[in-house]
CSV table of C-alpha atoms in Angstrom, one decimal:
chain,number,residue,atom,x,y,z
A,1,MET,CA,0.0,0.0,0.0
A,2,ALA,CA,1.3,3.5,-0.9
A,3,PRO,CA,2.0,5.9,1.9
A,4,VAL,CA,-1.0,8.1,2.8
A,5,CYS,CA,-1.6,11.1,5.1
A,6,VAL,CA,-4.6,12.7,6.6
A,7,SER,CA,-4.4,16.5,7.1
A,8,VAL,CA,-6.7,18.2,9.6
A,9,PRO,CA,-6.9,21.7,11.2
A,10,HIS,CA,-6.8,22.5,14.8
A,11,HIS,CA,-9.6,24.3,16.7
A,12,ILE,CA,-9.6,26.9,19.4
A,13,THR,CA,-12.9,27.2,21.3
A,14,ALA,CA,-14.1,30.7,22.4
A,15,ALA,CA,-17.3,29.9,24.2
A,16,PHE,CA,-19.0,26.6,25.1
A,17,VAL,CA,-21.5,24.9,27.4
A,18,PRO,CA,-21.0,21.2,28.3
A,19,VAL,CA,-23.9,18.8,27.6
A,20,TRP,CA,-23.9,15.6,29.7
A,21,GLY,CA,-26.1,12.8,28.5
A,22,SER,CA,-26.6,9.2,29.7
A,23,THR,CA,-23.7,8.0,27.5
A,24,PRO,CA,-20.6,9.6,25.9
A,25,ARG,CA,-22.3,9.5,22.5
A,26,ASP,CA,-25.1,11.7,23.9
A,27,SER,CA,-22.6,14.0,25.6
A,28,GLY,CA,-20.4,16.8,24.4
A,29,SER,CA,-20.8,20.5,24.2
A,30,VAL,CA,-22.3,23.3,22.2
A,31,GLY,CA,-20.0,26.2,21.4
A,32,VAL,CA,-18.1,28.4,19.0
A,33,GLY,CA,-14.5,28.7,18.0
A,34,ILE,CA,-12.1,29.1,15.1
A,35,ALA,CA,-10.6,26.2,13.1
A,36,VAL,CA,-6.9,27.1,12.6
A,37,GLU,CA,-3.8,26.2,10.7
A,38,PRO,CA,-1.0,25.0,10.8
A,39,ARG,CA,-2.6,21.6,10.2
A,40,LEU,CA,-1.8,18.3,12.0
A,41,GLU,CA,-0.9,15.3,9.8
A,42,LEU,CA,-1.1,11.6,10.6
A,43,CYS,CA,0.6,9.4,8.0
A,44,TYR,CA,0.8,5.7,7.3
A,45,ASP,CA,4.2,4.3,6.1
A,46,LEU,CA,5.8,7.7,5.9
A,47,LYS,CA,8.5,8.9,8.3
A,48,LEU,CA,7.6,11.8,10.5
A,49,SER,CA,8.9,12.8,13.9
A,50,GLY,CA,5.9,12.3,16.1
A,51,GLU,CA,4.0,9.2,17.4
A,52,PRO,CA,0.3,8.8,17.6
A,53,ALA,CA,-0.9,9.3,21.2
A,54,GLY,CA,-4.1,9.5,23.3
A,55,THR,CA,-7.3,9.1,21.5
A,56,ALA,CA,-5.6,8.6,18.1
A,57,ALA,CA,-3.5,5.7,19.4
A,58,LYS,CA,-6.5,4.0,21.1
A,59,LEU,CA,-8.7,4.3,18.0
A,60,LEU,CA,-6.1,3.1,15.6
A,61,GLU,CA,-5.1,0.1,17.8
A,62,SER,CA,-8.7,-0.9,18.5
A,63,ASN,CA,-9.3,-1.0,14.7
A,64,GLY,CA,-6.3,-3.1,13.8
A,65,VAL,CA,-4.0,-0.5,12.4
A,66,ASP,CA,-0.3,-1.2,13.0
A,67,LEU,CA,0.8,1.7,15.2
A,68,SER,CA,4.5,1.1,14.3
A,69,LYS,CA,3.7,2.3,10.8
A,70,VAL,CA,1.8,5.5,11.8
A,71,LYS,CA,3.6,8.8,12.4
A,72,SER,CA,2.4,12.3,13.1
A,73,SER,CA,3.4,15.9,12.7
A,74,ASN,CA,2.6,18.0,15.7
A,75,PRO,CA,3.0,21.7,14.7
A,76,LEU,CA,1.2,23.0,17.8
A,77,PRO,CA,1.7,21.9,21.4
A,78,TRP,CA,-0.6,19.6,23.4
A,79,SER,CA,-2.6,20.8,26.4
A,80,PHE,CA,-2.5,24.5,25.4
A,81,GLY,CA,-6.0,24.8,24.0
A,82,TYR,CA,-5.4,24.1,20.3
A,83,ALA,CA,-7.4,20.8,20.4
A,84,THR,CA,-4.4,18.8,19.3
A,85,SER,CA,-6.0,15.7,20.9
A,86,GLY,CA,-9.2,16.2,18.9
A,87,ALA,CA,-7.3,16.9,15.7
A,88,SER,CA,-5.3,13.7,16.0
A,89,ALA,CA,-8.5,11.8,16.9
A,90,VAL,CA,-10.2,13.0,13.7
A,91,ALA,CA,-7.1,12.2,11.6
A,92,ALA,CA,-7.0,8.7,13.1
A,93,ALA,CA,-10.6,8.1,12.2
A,94,HIS,CA,-10.0,9.1,8.6
A,95,LEU,CA,-6.8,7.0,8.4
A,96,ALA,CA,-8.5,3.9,9.9
A,97,SER,CA,-11.4,4.3,7.6
A,98,TYR,CA,-9.1,4.4,4.6
A,99,LEU,CA,-6.9,1.6,5.6
A,100,LYS,CA,-9.5,-0.8,6.9
A,101,GLY,CA,-12.5,0.1,4.8
A,102,LYS,CA,-14.7,0.9,7.8
A,103,SER,CA,-17.4,3.5,8.0
A,104,LEU,CA,-15.9,7.0,8.6
A,105,GLY,CA,-19.0,8.0,10.5
A,106,SER,CA,-18.8,5.2,13.0
A,107,LEU,CA,-15.1,5.9,13.6
A,108,LEU,CA,-15.7,9.6,14.2
A,109,VAL,CA,-18.4,8.5,16.8
A,110,GLN,CA,-15.8,6.3,18.4
A,111,ALA,CA,-13.3,9.1,18.5
A,112,HIS,CA,-15.8,11.4,20.1
A,113,GLU,CA,-16.7,8.8,22.7
A,114,ILE,CA,-13.0,8.3,23.7
A,115,GLU,CA,-12.5,12.1,24.0
A,116,VAL,CA,-15.5,12.5,26.2
A,117,GLN,CA,-14.7,9.5,28.4
A,118,ASP,CA,-11.0,10.6,28.9
A,119,ARG,CA,-12.0,14.3,29.3
A,120,THR,CA,-9.6,15.4,26.6
A,121,GLY,CA,-12.3,17.2,24.6
A,122,LEU,CA,-16.1,17.6,24.4
A,123,GLY,CA,-16.8,19.1,21.1
A,124,ASP,CA,-13.6,19.2,19.1
A,125,VAL,CA,-14.2,16.1,17.0
A,126,LEU,CA,-17.5,17.6,15.8
A,127,ALA,CA,-15.9,21.0,15.2
A,128,ILE,CA,-12.8,19.7,13.4
A,129,SER,CA,-14.8,17.4,11.2
A,130,CYS,CA,-16.4,20.7,9.8
A,131,GLY,CA,-13.0,22.3,10.1
A,132,LEU,CA,-13.5,25.6,8.1
A,133,GLY,CA,-13.1,29.1,9.6
A,134,LEU,CA,-15.7,30.0,12.2
A,135,VAL,CA,-17.3,26.9,13.7
A,136,LEU,CA,-20.6,27.0,15.5
A,137,ARG,CA,-21.7,23.8,17.3
A,138,ARG,CA,-25.4,24.1,17.6
A,139,ARG,CA,-26.2,20.6,19.0
A,140,ALA,CA,-23.8,18.4,21.1
A,141,GLY,CA,-22.6,15.0,20.0
A,142,PRO,CA,-20.3,13.4,17.4
A,143,PRO,CA,-20.6,14.0,13.6
A,144,GLY,CA,-23.9,12.6,12.4
A,145,ILE,CA,-25.6,13.3,15.8
A,146,GLY,CA,-24.4,16.8,16.7
A,147,GLN,CA,-25.1,19.8,14.5
A,148,VAL,CA,-22.4,22.2,13.3
A,149,ASP,CA,-22.0,25.1,10.9
A,150,CYS,CA,-18.8,26.4,9.4
A,151,LEU,CA,-18.3,29.9,8.0
A,152,TYR,CA,-15.4,30.8,5.7
A,153,LEU,CA,-13.3,33.6,7.2
A,154,PRO,CA,-11.8,36.3,4.9
A,155,ARG,CA,-8.1,36.1,4.0
A,156,SER,CA,-7.7,39.6,5.3
A,157,ILE,CA,-7.5,38.4,8.9
A,158,SER,CA,-4.8,36.4,10.7
A,159,LEU,CA,-4.6,35.1,14.3
A,160,LEU,CA,-1.9,35.4,17.0
A,161,SER,CA,-1.8,33.2,20.1
A,162,ILE,CA,-0.2,34.3,23.3
A,163,GLU,CA,0.9,31.1,25.2
A,164,ALA,CA,0.8,31.7,29.0
A,165,GLY,CA,1.0,28.0,29.9
A,166,GLY,CA,-0.6,24.7,29.5
A,167,MET,CA,-3.8,23.2,31.1
A,168,SER,CA,-5.6,20.0,30.7
A,169,THR,CA,-9.2,19.9,29.6
A,170,GLU,CA,-10.2,18.3,32.8
A,171,SER,CA,-8.6,21.2,34.8
A,172,LEU,CA,-10.3,23.7,32.6
A,173,LEU,CA,-13.7,22.1,33.2
A,174,SER,CA,-13.2,22.2,37.0
A,175,SER,CA,-12.0,25.8,36.9
A,176,LEU,CA,-14.9,27.3,35.0
A,177,GLY,CA,-18.0,28.6,36.9
A,178,ASP,CA,-21.6,29.1,36.1
A,179,ASP,CA,-20.9,32.7,35.1
A,180,PHE,CA,-18.8,31.5,32.1
A,181,TYR,CA,-21.5,29.1,30.9
A,182,VAL,CA,-24.2,31.8,31.3
A,183,GLU,CA,-22.2,34.2,29.2
A,184,SER,CA,-21.3,31.5,26.7
A,185,SER,CA,-25.0,30.8,26.3
A,186,ASN,CA,-25.6,34.5,25.5
A,187,VAL,CA,-22.9,34.3,22.9
A,188,LEU,CA,-24.4,31.2,21.3
A,189,ARG,CA,-27.9,32.7,21.2
A,190,LYS,CA,-26.5,35.8,19.4
A,191,LEU,CA,-24.6,33.7,16.9
A,192,ASP,CA,-27.5,31.4,16.3
A,193,GLU,CA,-29.4,34.5,15.1
A,194,GLU,CA,-26.4,36.0,13.2
A,195,LEU,CA,-23.4,33.8,12.3
A,196,SER,CA,-20.8,36.4,11.2
A,197,LEU,CA,-17.3,37.3,12.0
A,198,GLU,CA,-18.4,40.7,13.3
A,199,ALA,CA,-21.0,39.2,15.7
A,200,PHE,CA,-18.4,36.7,16.9
A,201,ILE,CA,-15.8,39.3,17.6
A,202,GLU,CA,-18.3,41.5,19.4
A,203,SER,CA,-19.9,38.8,21.5
A,204,VAL,CA,-16.7,36.9,22.6
A,205,ARG,CA,-15.0,40.2,23.4
A,206,ALA,CA,-17.9,41.1,25.6
A,207,LEU,CA,-17.7,37.8,27.4
A,208,ASN,CA,-14.0,38.1,28.1
A,209,ASP,CA,-14.2,41.7,29.2
A,210,LYS,CA,-17.2,41.0,31.6
A,211,LEU,CA,-15.4,38.1,33.2
A,212,GLY,CA,-11.9,39.6,33.1
A,213,LEU,CA,-10.4,36.5,31.5
A,214,PRO,CA,-7.5,38.0,29.6
A,215,SER,CA,-6.3,40.0,32.6
A,216,SER,CA,-6.5,37.0,34.8
A,217,ILE,CA,-4.3,35.1,32.4
A,218,LEU,CA,-1.7,37.8,31.5
A,219,GLY,CA,-2.0,40.3,34.3
A,220,ALA,CA,-3.7,43.7,34.0
A,221,GLN,CA,-0.6,45.5,32.8
A,222,ASN,CA,0.3,43.0,30.2
A,223,PHE,CA,-3.3,42.9,28.9
A,224,GLU,CA,-3.4,46.6,28.7
A,225,TYR,CA,-0.3,46.4,26.5
A,226,VAL,CA,-2.0,43.8,24.3
A,227,THR,CA,-5.0,46.0,23.7
A,228,LYS,CA,-2.8,48.4,21.8
A,229,VAL,CA,-1.3,45.8,19.4
A,230,PRO,CA,-1.3,47.0,15.7
A,231,GLY,CA,-4.3,45.8,13.7
A,232,LEU,CA,-6.2,44.3,16.6
A,233,LEU,CA,-9.8,43.4,15.7
A,234,GLY,CA,-10.8,41.2,18.6
A,235,TYR,CA,-9.6,38.7,21.2
A,236,TYR,CA,-10.7,35.8,23.3
A,237,THR,CA,-9.2,33.2,25.7
A,238,LYS,CA,-9.1,29.4,25.9
A,239,LYS,CA,-7.4,27.7,28.9
A,240,ARG,CA,-4.2,29.9,29.2
A,241,LEU,CA,-4.2,31.0,25.6
A,242,VAL,CA,-5.1,34.5,24.6
A,243,ILE,CA,-6.1,34.6,20.9
A,244,LEU,CA,-5.9,37.8,18.9
A,245,ILE,CA,-7.7,38.5,15.7
A,246,ILE,CA,-5.4,40.7,13.6
A,247,GLU,CA,-5.6,42.5,10.3
A,248,ARG,CA,-3.4,40.4,8.0
A,249,ASP,CA,-1.5,43.3,6.5
A,250,LEU,CA,-0.3,44.3,10.0
A,251,ILE,CA,0.6,40.8,11.3
A,252,GLY,CA,4.3,41.5,11.1
A,253,ASP,CA,4.0,44.7,13.1
A,254,ALA,CA,1.8,42.9,15.7
A,255,VAL,CA,4.3,40.1,16.2
A,256,ASP,CA,7.2,42.6,16.7
A,257,TYR,CA,5.1,44.6,19.1
A,258,LEU,CA,4.1,41.6,21.2
A,259,ARG,CA,7.6,40.1,21.3
A,260,LYS,CA,9.1,43.4,22.4
A,261,GLY,CA,6.8,43.9,25.4
A,262,LEU,CA,5.4,40.5,26.6
A,263,PRO,CA,7.2,37.8,28.5
A,264,TYR,CA,5.2,35.0,26.7
A,265,ASP,CA,5.7,33.1,23.5
A,266,THR,CA,3.5,34.2,20.6
A,267,ARG,CA,2.5,32.1,17.6
A,268,LYS,CA,1.1,33.1,14.2
A,269,LEU,CA,-2.0,31.2,13.0
A,270,SER,CA,-4.5,31.5,10.2
A,271,PRO,CA,-8.1,30.5,9.8
A,272,SER,CA,-8.5,27.0,8.3
A,273,GLU,CA,-9.5,27.0,4.6
A,274,ALA,CA,-10.5,23.3,4.4
A,275,GLY,CA,-11.8,20.5,6.5
A,276,PRO,CA,-10.0,17.1,6.9
A,277,TYR,CA,-8.7,15.5,3.8
A,278,LEU,CA,-6.4,12.6,2.6
A,279,ARG,CA,-3.4,13.2,0.5
């Protein structure tokens, strides 16, 4: 069999509300976020530096795929809020489907169930399976059960992430209070009526300002510095990430500005322009 790779975007949630059903298949979350690149790749019979782990390894092994022949590229770090676990899970489902001739839908359900059981993600499998630009999860569950809409984002915008540290999804869930879920519900209601970049920027910025999330992550003085970054259109947080939406023409100025005045690593990202695919 010729070497094959699956390419998938990552996903950074901005607002969400967990949904707990009687089984992992019935559980998950509703929410909104942005599918981003660089993309994760999972390859069969092709030498890359990474090894499949977590959900991806469990899914591949349980479906009879030889793990010794599967390698991965990991352009974004784990446990920072980029949904790397969910991205690798979706990639593993596509790879196992191709190699073993199994239903992609059933494998994506399995990936979702493992993510929920292990508390490594609640809605990322659904979001990444859509995988394009702005992603609104309207109903919780895996692909085929949950409901999701994707909106292409213009090439005139870019993203910057400020990495203040890692955090597990389980720790995130235990740290969030009812106020976050109430405000997230308000965001989702607004976007359910008007799914647009402008409505997203306005509503998630309001959530973050009301709850003081960027300041709690970066400190008040550092966040004040961030609000003056060139080309800034909006911002939101996920775990200990602060995500900045930037005018693409000013991305170089924004990077220079942040690296000059912040004690954190910054990373350039772009909205995803395609969902998962094989190559």
